[in-house]
Coordinates of C-alpha atoms and ligand atoms in Angstrom, one line a residue:
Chain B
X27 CA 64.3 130.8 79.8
X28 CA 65.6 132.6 76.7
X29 CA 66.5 135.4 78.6
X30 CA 68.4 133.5 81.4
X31 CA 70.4 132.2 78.9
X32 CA 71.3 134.9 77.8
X33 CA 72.1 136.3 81.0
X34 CA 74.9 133.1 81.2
X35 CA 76.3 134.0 78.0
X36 CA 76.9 137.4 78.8
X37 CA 78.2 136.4 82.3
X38 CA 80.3 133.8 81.4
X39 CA 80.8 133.3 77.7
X40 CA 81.0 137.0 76.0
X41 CA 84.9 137.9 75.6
X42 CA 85.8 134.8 76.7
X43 CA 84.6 136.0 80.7
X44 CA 84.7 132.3 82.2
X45 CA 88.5 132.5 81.7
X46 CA 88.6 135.6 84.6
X47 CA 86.4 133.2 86.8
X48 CA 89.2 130.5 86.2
X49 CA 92.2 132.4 86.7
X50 CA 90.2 134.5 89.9
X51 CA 89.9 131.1 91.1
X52 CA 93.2 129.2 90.7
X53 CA 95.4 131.9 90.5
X54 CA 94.1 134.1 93.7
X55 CA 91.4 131.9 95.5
X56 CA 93.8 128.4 95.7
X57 CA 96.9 130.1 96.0
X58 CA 95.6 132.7 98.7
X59 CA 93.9 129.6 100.6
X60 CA 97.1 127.2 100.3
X61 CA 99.6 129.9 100.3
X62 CA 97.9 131.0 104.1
X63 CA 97.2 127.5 105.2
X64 CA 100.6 126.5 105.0
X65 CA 101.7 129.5 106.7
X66 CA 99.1 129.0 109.1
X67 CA 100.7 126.1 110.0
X68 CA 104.2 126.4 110.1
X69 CA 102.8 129.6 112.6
X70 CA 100.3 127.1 114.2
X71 CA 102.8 124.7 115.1
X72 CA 105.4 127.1 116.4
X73 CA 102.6 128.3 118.8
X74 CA 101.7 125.3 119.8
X75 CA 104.9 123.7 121.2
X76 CA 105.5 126.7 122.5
X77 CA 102.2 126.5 124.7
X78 CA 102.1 122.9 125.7
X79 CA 105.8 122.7 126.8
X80 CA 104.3 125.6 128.6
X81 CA 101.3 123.9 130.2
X82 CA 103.0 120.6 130.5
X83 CA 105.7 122.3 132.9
X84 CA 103.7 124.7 134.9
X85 CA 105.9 126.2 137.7
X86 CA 109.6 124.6 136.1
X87 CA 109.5 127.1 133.3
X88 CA 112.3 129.1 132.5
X89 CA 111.7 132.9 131.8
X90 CA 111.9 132.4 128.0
X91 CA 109.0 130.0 127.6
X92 CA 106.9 131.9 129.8
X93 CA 107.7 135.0 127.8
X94 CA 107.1 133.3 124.4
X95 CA 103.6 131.7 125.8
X96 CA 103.2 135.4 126.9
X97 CA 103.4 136.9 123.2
X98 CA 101.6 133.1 121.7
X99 CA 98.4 134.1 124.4
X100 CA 98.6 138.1 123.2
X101 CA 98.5 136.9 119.8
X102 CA 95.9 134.3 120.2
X103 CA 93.6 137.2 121.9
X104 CA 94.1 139.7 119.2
X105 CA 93.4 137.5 116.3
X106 CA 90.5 135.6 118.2
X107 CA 88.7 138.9 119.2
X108 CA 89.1 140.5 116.2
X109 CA 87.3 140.5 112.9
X110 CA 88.8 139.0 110.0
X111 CA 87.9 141.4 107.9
X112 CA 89.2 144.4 109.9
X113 CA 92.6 142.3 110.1
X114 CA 93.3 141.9 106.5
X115 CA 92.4 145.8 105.9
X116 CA 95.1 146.7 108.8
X117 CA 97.8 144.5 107.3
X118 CA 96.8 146.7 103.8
X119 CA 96.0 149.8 104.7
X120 CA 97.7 150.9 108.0
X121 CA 100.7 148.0 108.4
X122 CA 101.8 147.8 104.8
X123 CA 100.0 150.9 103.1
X124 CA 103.0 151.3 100.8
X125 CA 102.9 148.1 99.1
X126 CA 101.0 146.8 96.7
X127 CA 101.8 143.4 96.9
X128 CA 98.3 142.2 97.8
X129 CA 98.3 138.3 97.0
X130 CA 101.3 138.4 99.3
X131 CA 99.7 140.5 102.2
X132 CA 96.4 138.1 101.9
X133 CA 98.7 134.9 102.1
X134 CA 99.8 137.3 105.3
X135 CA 97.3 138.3 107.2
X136 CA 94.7 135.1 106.7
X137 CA 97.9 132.8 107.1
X138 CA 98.1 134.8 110.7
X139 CA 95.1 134.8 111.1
X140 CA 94.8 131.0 111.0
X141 CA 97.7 130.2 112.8
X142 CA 96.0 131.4 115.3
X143 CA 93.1 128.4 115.1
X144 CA 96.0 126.0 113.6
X145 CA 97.7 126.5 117.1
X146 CA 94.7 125.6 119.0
X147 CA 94.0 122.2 116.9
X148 CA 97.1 120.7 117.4
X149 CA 97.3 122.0 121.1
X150 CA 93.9 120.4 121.6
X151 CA 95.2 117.2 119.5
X152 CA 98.5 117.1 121.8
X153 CA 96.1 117.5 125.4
X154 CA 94.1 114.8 123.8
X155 CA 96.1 112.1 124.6
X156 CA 96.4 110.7 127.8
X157 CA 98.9 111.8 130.0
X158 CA 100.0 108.0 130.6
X159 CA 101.5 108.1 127.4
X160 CA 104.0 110.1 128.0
X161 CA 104.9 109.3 131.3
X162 CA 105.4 105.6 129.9
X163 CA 107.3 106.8 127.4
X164 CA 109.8 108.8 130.1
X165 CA 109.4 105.9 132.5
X166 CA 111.4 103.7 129.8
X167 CA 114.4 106.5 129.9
X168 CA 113.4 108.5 126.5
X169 CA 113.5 112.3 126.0
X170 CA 110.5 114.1 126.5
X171 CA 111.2 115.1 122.4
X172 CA 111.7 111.6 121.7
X173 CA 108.3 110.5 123.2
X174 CA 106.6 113.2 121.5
X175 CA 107.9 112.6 118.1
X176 CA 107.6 109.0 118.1
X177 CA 104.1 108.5 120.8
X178 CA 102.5 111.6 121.1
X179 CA 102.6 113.4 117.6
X180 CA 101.4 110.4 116.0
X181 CA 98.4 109.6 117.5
X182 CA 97.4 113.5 118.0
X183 CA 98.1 113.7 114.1
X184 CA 95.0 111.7 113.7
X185 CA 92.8 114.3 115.8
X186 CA 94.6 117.1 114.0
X187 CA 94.6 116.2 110.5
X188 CA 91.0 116.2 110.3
X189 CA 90.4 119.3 111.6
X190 CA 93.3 121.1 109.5
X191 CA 90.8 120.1 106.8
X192 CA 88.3 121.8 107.7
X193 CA 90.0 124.8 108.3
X194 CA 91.1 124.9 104.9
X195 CA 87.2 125.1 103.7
X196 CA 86.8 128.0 106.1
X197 CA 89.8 129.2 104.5
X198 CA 89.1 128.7 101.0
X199 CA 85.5 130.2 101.5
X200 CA 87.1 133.7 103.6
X201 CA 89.5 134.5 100.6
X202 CA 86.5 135.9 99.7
X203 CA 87.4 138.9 102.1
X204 CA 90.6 139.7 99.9
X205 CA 88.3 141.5 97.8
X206 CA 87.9 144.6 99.9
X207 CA 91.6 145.2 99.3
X208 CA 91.4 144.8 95.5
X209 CA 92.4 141.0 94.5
X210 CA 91.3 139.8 91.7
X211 CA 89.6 136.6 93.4
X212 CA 86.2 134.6 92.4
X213 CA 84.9 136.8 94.0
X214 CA 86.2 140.4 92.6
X215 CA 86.0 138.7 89.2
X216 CA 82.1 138.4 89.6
X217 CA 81.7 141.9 91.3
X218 CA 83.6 143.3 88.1
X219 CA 81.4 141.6 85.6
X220 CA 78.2 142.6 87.1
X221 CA 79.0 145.8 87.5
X222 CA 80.3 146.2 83.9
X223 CA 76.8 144.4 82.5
X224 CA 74.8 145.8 84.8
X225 CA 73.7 142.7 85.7
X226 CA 74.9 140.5 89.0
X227 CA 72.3 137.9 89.0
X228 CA 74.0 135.8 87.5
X229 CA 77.8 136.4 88.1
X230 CA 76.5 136.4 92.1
X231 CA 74.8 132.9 91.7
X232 CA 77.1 131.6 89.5
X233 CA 80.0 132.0 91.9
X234 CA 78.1 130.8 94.8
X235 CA 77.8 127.7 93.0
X236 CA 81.5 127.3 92.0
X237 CA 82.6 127.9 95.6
X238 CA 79.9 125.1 96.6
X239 CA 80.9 122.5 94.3
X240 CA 84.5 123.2 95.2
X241 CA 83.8 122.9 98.8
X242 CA 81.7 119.6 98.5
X243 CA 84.8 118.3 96.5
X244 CA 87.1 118.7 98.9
X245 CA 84.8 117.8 102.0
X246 CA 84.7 114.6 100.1
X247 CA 88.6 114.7 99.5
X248 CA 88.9 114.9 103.5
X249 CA 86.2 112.1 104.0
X250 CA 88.6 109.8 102.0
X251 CA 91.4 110.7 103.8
X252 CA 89.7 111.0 107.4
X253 CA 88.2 107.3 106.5
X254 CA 91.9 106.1 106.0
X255 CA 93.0 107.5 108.8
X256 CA 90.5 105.9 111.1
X257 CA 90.8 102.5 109.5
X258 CA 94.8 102.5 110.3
X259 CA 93.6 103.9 113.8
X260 CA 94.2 100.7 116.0
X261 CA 93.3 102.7 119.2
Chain K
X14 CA 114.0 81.7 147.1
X15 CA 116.6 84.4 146.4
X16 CA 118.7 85.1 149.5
X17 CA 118.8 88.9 150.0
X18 CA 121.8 90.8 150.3
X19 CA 122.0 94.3 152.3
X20 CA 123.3 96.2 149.3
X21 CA 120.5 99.1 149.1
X22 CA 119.6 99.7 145.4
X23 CA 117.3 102.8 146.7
X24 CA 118.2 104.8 149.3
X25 CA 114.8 107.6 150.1
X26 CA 115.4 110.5 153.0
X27 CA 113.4 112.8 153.9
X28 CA 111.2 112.6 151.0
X29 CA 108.1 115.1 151.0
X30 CA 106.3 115.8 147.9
X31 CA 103.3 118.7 148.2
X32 CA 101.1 119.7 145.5
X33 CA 100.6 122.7 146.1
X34 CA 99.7 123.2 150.1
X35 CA 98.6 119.5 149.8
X36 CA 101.2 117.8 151.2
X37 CA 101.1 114.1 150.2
X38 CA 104.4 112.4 151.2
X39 CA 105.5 114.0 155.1
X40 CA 109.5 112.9 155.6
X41 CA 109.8 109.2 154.0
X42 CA 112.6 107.8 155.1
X43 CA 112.8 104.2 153.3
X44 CA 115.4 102.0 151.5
X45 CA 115.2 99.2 149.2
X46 CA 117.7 96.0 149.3
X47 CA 119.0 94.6 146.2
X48 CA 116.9 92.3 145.2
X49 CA 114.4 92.9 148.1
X50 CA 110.2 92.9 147.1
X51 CA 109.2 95.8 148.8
X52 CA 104.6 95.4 148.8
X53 CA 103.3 98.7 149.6
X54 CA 100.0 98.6 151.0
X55 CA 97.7 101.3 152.3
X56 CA 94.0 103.6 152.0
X57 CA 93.3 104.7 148.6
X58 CA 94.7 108.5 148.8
X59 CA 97.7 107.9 151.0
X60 CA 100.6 108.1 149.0
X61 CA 101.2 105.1 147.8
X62 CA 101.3 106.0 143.9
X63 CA 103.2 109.2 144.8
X64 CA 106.1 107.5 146.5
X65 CA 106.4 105.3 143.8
X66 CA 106.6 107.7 141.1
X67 CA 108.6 110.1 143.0
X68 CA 111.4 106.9 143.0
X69 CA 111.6 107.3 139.2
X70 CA 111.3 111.0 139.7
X71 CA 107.7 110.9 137.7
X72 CA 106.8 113.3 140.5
X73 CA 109.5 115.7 141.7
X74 CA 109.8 115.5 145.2
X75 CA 109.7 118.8 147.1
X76 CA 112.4 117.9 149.5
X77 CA 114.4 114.9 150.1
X78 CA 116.9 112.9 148.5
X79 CA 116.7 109.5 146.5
X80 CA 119.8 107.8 146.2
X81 CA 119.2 105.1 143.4
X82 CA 122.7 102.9 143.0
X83 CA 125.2 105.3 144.7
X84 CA 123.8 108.1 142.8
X85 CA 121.8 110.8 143.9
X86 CA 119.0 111.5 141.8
X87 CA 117.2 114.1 143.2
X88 CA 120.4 116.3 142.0
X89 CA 119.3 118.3 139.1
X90 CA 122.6 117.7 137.7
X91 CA 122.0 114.0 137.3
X92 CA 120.7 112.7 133.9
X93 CA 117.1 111.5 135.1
X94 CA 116.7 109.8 131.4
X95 CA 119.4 107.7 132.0
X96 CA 118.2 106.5 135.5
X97 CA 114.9 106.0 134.4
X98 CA 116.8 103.4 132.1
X99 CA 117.6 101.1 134.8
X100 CA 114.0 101.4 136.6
X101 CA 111.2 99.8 135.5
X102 CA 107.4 100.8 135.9
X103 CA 104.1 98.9 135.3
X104 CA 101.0 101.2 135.1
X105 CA 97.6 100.5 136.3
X106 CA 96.3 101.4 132.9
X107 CA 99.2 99.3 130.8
X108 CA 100.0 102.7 128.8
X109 CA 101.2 100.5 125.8
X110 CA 101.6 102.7 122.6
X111 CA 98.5 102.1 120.5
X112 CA 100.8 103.3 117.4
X113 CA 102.9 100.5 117.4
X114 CA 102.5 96.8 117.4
X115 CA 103.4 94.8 120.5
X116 CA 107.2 94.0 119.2
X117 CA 107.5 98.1 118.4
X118 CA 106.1 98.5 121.9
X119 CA 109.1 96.3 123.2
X120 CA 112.2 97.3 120.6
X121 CA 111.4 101.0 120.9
X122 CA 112.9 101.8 124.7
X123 CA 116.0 99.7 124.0
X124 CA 117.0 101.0 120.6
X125 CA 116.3 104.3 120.8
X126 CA 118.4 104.9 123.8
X127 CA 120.8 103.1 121.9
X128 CA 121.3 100.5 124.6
X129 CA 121.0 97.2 121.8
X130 CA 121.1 97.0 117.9
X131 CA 117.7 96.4 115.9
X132 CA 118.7 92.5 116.2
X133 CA 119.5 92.6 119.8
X134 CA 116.2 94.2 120.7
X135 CA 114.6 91.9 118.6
X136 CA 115.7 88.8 119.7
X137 CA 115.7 90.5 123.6
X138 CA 111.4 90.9 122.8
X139 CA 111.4 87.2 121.1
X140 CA 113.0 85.6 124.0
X141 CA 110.4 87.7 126.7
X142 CA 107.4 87.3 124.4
X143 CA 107.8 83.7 124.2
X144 CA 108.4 84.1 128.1
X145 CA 105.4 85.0 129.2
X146 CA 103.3 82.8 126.4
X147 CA 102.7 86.1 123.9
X148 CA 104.7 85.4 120.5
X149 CA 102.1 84.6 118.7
X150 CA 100.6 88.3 119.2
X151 CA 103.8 90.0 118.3
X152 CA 102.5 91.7 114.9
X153 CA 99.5 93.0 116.7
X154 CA 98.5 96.2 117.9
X155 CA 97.5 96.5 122.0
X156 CA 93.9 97.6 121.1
X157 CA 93.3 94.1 120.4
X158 CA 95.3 92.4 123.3
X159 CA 92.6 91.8 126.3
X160 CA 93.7 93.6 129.6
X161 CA 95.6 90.6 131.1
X162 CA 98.1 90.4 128.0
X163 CA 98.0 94.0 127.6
X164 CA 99.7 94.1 131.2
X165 CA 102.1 90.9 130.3
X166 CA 103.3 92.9 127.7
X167 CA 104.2 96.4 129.8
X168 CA 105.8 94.4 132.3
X169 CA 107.8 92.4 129.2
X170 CA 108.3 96.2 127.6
X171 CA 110.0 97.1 130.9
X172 CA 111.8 94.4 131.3
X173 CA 113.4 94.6 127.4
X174 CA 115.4 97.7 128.9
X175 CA 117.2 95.0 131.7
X176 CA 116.4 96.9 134.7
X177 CA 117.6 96.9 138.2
X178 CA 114.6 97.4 139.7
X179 CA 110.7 97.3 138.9
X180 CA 108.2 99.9 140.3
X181 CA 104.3 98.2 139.9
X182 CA 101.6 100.5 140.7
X183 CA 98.5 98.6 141.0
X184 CA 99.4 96.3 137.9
X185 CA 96.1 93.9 138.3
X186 CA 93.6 97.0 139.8
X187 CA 92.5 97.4 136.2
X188 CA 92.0 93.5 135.1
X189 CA 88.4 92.3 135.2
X190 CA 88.9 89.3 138.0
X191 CA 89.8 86.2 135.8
X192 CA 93.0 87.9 134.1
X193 CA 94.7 89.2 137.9
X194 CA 96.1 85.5 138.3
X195 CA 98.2 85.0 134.9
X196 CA 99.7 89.0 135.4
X197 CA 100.8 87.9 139.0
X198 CA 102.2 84.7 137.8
X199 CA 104.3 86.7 135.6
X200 CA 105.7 88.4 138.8
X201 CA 106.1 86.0 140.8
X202 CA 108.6 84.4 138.7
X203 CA 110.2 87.8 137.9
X204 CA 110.5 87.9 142.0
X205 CA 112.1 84.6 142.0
X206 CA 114.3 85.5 139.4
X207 CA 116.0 87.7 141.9
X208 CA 114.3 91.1 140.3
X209 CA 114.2 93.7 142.9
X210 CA 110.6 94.9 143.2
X211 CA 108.4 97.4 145.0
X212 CA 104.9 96.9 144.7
X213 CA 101.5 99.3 145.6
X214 CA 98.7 96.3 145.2
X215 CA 95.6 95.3 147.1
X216 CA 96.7 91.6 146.4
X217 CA 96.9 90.4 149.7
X218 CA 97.5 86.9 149.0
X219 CA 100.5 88.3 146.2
X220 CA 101.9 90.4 149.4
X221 CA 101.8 87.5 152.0
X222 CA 103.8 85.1 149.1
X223 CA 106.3 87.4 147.6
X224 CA 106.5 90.3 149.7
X225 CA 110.1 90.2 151.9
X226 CA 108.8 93.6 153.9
X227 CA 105.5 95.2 153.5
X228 CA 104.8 98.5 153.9
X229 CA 101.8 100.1 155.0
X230 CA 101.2 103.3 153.9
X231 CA 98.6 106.0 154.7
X232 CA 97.9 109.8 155.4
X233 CA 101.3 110.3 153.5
X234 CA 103.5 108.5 156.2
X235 CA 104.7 104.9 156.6
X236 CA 102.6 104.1 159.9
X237 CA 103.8 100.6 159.7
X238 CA 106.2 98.0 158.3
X239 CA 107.6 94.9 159.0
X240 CA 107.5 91.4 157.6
X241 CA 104.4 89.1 156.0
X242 CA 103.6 87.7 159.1
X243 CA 103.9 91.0 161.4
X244 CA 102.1 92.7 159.3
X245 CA 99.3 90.5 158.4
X246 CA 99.2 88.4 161.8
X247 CA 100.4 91.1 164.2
X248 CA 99.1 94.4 163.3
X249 CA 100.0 96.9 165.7
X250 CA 98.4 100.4 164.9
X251 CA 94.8 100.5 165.3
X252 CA 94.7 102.0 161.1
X253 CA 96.4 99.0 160.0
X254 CA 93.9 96.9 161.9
X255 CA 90.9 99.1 160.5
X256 CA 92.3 98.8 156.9
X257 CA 93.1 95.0 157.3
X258 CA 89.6 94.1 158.4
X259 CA 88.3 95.7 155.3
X260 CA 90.3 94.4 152.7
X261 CA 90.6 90.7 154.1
X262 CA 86.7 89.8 154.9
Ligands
LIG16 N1 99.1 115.4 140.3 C1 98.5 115.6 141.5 N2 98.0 116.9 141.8 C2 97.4 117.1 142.9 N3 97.2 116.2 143.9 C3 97.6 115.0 143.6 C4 98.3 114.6 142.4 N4 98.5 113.3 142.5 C5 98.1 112.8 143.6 N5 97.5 113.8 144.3 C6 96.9 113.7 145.7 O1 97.8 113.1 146.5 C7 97.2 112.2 147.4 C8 97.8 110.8 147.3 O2 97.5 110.3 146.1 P1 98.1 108.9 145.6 O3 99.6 109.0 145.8 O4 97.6 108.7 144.2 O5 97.5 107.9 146.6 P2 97.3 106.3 146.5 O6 98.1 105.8 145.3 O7 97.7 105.8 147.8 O8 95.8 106.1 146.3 C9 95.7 112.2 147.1 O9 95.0 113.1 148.0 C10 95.7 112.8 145.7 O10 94.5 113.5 145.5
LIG17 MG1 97.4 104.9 143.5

């Protein structure tokens, strides 16, 4: 008992160490995880108008769109069929070896990286809704823009926003990776400590549990929101 | 009864529409008076929901040309949004919006194609709402509209837009039995209004009442056509006969 105590103090209290967990954590782990979400979605979206005005128009589709879907299905490969880990090390190592910005080229290569899943939850939110809609919406003398902004979008956003939830947890739990390339994440953090004390029981456990509490806080966070969503769901 | 004039609203010839090497419609020649109710009858899988939506260009027709009020609208260069203003369609499935309330459902055509103010469309829905017996229900959303007002209310949100004509595809095929009669009330006084009207149903009794011409439709051609009583009393082709004994026992 005594002895795991001291362990903790020596983990997280000696020269005040919790503060390196807390700024690992909120200045690498959150901003890596928002700073490539958003990305990831701003990519995700792009992608995924550009494959379901694709899909919806098979055979009336000008040479741009079916080059752009082209380059959205080479990309969606690549990134798919790839490891993640292998990704962010190309973006440091081979793609941007003279840079050091490394928060940036994280927020890079796991915001492409989840563009590429980003893409496929709203394309799979949009294909949700039945076709009907939208020829309702034309039938009535509307744009096909105009019947997706004010139809389609809004009932795919409550498919969609769900699932962008929980690929921010997958996120926030792969910024892990970031560490192979020399952030100073929760992760890193830890690795440092325990190697400098010779001891990584319990900077190893004690991370683990920070990255499950914050997961189980923001599962709840989504709950909330996924609960309000469904109750102003009049479908 | 509205007397018919010979002004043709919708002028279809040589229409074929393939999907693929499945050819659906074979060389449609039709036309639709002003003001005419055109019942379309037929086998399931002969073309009837195709023709229709190829009138309203919901299908593009492989070859052919519709001419819808002097205008051809098979052109590419023609503005199909704007057409589709003046044309009405009524699904099987309603296809309300389940995003927006019944009134939203109603305002939304006519004021975002900027045809009528906020107040116009607003007053436009009050005056079809209380119409067809719905006001009360303008606040809520379809989900909880049973399928007999939900279909009142995409005929009324098709109507809001003032069109010239009204395309029905099988408007009472997805009502459970009682609710059919008080959706094909609601036509029947929009055909003696004077609405121009073609109709796919398997309402036989709505055909014989309101229907000026039917058509009989099947295999992608019009085998037959002719009035109520030709059609119904004095079948000629041996398919017509077939398909009338099964859907009138
Ligand atoms: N979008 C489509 N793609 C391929 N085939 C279709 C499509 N729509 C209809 N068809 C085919 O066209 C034929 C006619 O269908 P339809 O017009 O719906 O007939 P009806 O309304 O008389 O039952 C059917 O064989 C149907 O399978
Ligand atoms: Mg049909």
């Amino acid at each position: 008992m005594n002895n795991l105590q001291a362990q903790f103090v020596t983990a997280f209290v000696t020269e005040d160490r919790w503060k390196a967990y807390l700024e690992g954590l909120v200045q690498k782990t959150y901003v890596i995880t928002v700073g490539a979400l958003a990305f990831g979605i701003v990519l995700g979206i792009l992608v995924a108008v550009i494959r379901t005005i694709h899909d919806q128009n098979i055979g009336r589709n000008n040479w741009l769109i079916n080059f752009l879907n082209g380059i959205c299905q080479v990309y969606t490969t690549i990134i798919r069929g790839t490891p993640m880990l292998v990704q962010l090390m190309v973006f440091y190592f081979v793609i941007f070896s003279s840079s050091r910005a490394k928060v940036a080229i994280s927020i890079l290569a796991l915001g492409i990286n989840s563009g590429a899943y980003v893409a496929e939850i709203i394309r799979s939110g949009i294909m949700s809704i039945d076709p009907g809609q939208m020829e309702a919406g034309r039938s009535l003398g509307l744009g096909y823009t105009q019947v997706m902004r004010s139809v389609i979008i809004p009932q795919a956003i409550k498919n969609i926003l769900p699932a962008l939830g929980n690929e921010m947890i997958t996120l926030f739990k792969d910024t892990s990776l970031v560490t192979v390339i020399g952030v100073t994440d929760l992760t890193k953090v830890a690795q440092t400590i325990g190697a400098k004390t010779y001891s990584y029981f319990m900077p190893m456990i004690g991370i683990a549990l920070i990255y499950l509490l914050n997961v189980i806080v923001l599962t709840r966070l989504l709950g909330i929101l996924e609960r309000r969503l469904r109750r102003s769901d009049r479908t | 009864m509205t007397e018919l004039n010979n002004n043709v609203l919708i002028d279809v010839q040589h229409l074929t529409k393939a999907f693929g090497d499945h050819v659906v419609l074979k060389d449609i020649s039709e036309h639709i008076n002003e003001g005419e109710k055109v019942v379309i009858i037929g086998p399931s899988g002969g073309g009837k929901s195709t023709f229709l939506r190829c009138l309203n260009l919901l299908e593009i027709p492989t070859e052919g040309t519709i001419i819808f009020d002097g205008t051809d609208i098979t052109d590419p260069k023609t503005d199909i949004n704007k057409v589709r203003q003046h044309m009405g369609m009524v699904f099987q499935h309603f296809n309300l919006f389940p995003n927006m309330t019944v009134r939203q459902n109603i305002t939304w055509a006519p004021t975002k194609t900027g045809m009528m103010k906020a107040e116009e469309a607003d007053a436009e829905a009050t005056r079809l709402l209380t119409r067809v017996g719905l006001l009360e229900k303008e606040d809520a959303y379809p989900s909880s509209l049973s399928g007999g007002q939900k279909q009142r209310i995409a005929i009324v949100r098709a109507l809001a837009m003032k069109p010239r004509v009204m395309l029905f595809d099988e408007p009472t095929s997805a009502l459970d039995p009682e609710m059919v009669g008080e959706v094909l009330e609601v036509m029947k006084e929009l055909a003696e209004e004077g609405m121009t009207m073609a109709v796919v149903t398997h309402e036989m009794g709505f055909a014989k009442e309101v229907g000026n011409r039917i058509l009989f439709m099947a295999d992608g051609v019009i085998m037959e056509q002719g009035t109520p009583d030709q059609i119904f009393n004095h079948p000629q082709s041996p398919r017509l006969q077939d398909f009338l004994a099964k859907v009138l026992i």
